[in-house]
XYZ file of N, CA and C in Angstrom:
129
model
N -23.390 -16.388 13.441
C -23.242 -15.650 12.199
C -22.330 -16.396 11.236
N -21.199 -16.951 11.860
C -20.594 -17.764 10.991
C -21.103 -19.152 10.046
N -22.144 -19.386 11.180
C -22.729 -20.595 10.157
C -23.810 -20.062 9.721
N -24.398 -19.321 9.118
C -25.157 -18.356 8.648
C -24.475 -18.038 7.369
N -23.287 -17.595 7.132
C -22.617 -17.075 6.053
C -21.853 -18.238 5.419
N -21.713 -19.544 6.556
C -21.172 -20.949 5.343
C -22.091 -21.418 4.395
N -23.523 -21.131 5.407
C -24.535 -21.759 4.718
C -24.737 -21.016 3.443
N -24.683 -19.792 3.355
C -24.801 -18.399 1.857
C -24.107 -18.671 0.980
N -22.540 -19.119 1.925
C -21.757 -19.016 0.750
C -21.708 -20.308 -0.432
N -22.412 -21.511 0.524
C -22.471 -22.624 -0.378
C -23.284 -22.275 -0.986
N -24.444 -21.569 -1.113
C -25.458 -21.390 -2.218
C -25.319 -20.887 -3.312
N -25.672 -21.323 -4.573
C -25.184 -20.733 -5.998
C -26.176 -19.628 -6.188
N -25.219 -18.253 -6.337
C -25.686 -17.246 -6.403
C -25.370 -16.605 -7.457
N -25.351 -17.944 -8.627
C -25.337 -17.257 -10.164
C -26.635 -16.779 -10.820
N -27.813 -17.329 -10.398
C -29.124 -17.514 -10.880
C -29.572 -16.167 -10.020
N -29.539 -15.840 -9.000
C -29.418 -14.427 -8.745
C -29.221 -13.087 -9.198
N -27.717 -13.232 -9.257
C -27.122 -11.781 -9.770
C -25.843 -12.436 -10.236
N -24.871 -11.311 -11.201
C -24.208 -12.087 -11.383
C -22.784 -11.902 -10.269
N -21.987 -12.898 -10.374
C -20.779 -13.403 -9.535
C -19.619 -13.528 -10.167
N -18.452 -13.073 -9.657
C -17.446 -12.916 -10.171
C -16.041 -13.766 -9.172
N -15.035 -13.911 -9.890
C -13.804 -15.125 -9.087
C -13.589 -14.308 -7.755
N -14.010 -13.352 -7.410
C -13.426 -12.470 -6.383
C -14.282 -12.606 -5.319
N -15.870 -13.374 -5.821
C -16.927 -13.025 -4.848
C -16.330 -13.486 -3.187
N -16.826 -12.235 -2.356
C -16.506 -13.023 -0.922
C -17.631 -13.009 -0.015
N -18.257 -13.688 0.879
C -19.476 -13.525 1.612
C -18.358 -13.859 3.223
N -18.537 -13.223 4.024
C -18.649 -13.314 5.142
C -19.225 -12.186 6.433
N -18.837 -12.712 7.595
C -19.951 -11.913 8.530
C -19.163 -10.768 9.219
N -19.521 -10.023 10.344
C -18.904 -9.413 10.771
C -19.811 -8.582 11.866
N -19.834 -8.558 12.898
C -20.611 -7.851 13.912
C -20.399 -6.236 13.789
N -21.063 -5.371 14.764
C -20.600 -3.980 14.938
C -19.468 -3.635 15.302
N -19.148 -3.974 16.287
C -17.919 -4.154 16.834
C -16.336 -4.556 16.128
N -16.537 -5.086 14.866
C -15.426 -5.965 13.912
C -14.859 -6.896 14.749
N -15.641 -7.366 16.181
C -14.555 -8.000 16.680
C -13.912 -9.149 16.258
N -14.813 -9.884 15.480
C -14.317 -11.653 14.693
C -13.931 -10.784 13.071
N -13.534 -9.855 12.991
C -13.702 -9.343 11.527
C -12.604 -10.075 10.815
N -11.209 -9.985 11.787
C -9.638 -11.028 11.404
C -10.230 -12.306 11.298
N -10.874 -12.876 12.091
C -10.530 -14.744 12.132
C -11.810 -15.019 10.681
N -13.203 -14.338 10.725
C -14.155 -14.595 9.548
C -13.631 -14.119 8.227
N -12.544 -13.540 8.050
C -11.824 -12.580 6.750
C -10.865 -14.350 6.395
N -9.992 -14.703 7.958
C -9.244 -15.949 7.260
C -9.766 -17.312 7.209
N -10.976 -17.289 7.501
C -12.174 -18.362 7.161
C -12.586 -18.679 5.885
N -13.049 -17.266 5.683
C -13.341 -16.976 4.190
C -12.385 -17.760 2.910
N -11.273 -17.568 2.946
C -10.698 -18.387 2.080
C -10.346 -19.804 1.847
């Protein structure tokens, strides 16, 4: 899932919808169990 959501997040998703300085994409199972370490990835 994590390389799933690097791959998203490199994609320009202005031509889409629009995006703002705040945008964040990452993953997160049912469980939240990686929810801490993919939250400090994210940045």
């Amino acid at each position: 899932m994590c390389a799933a959501a690097t791959r998203l997040r490199s994609h320009d998703w202005t031509a889409t919808f629009p995006v703002t300085a705040d945008f964040l994409l990452y993953t997160v199972d049912l469980e939240l169990v990686d929810l801490e370490r993919n939250l400090a990835e994210c940045g």
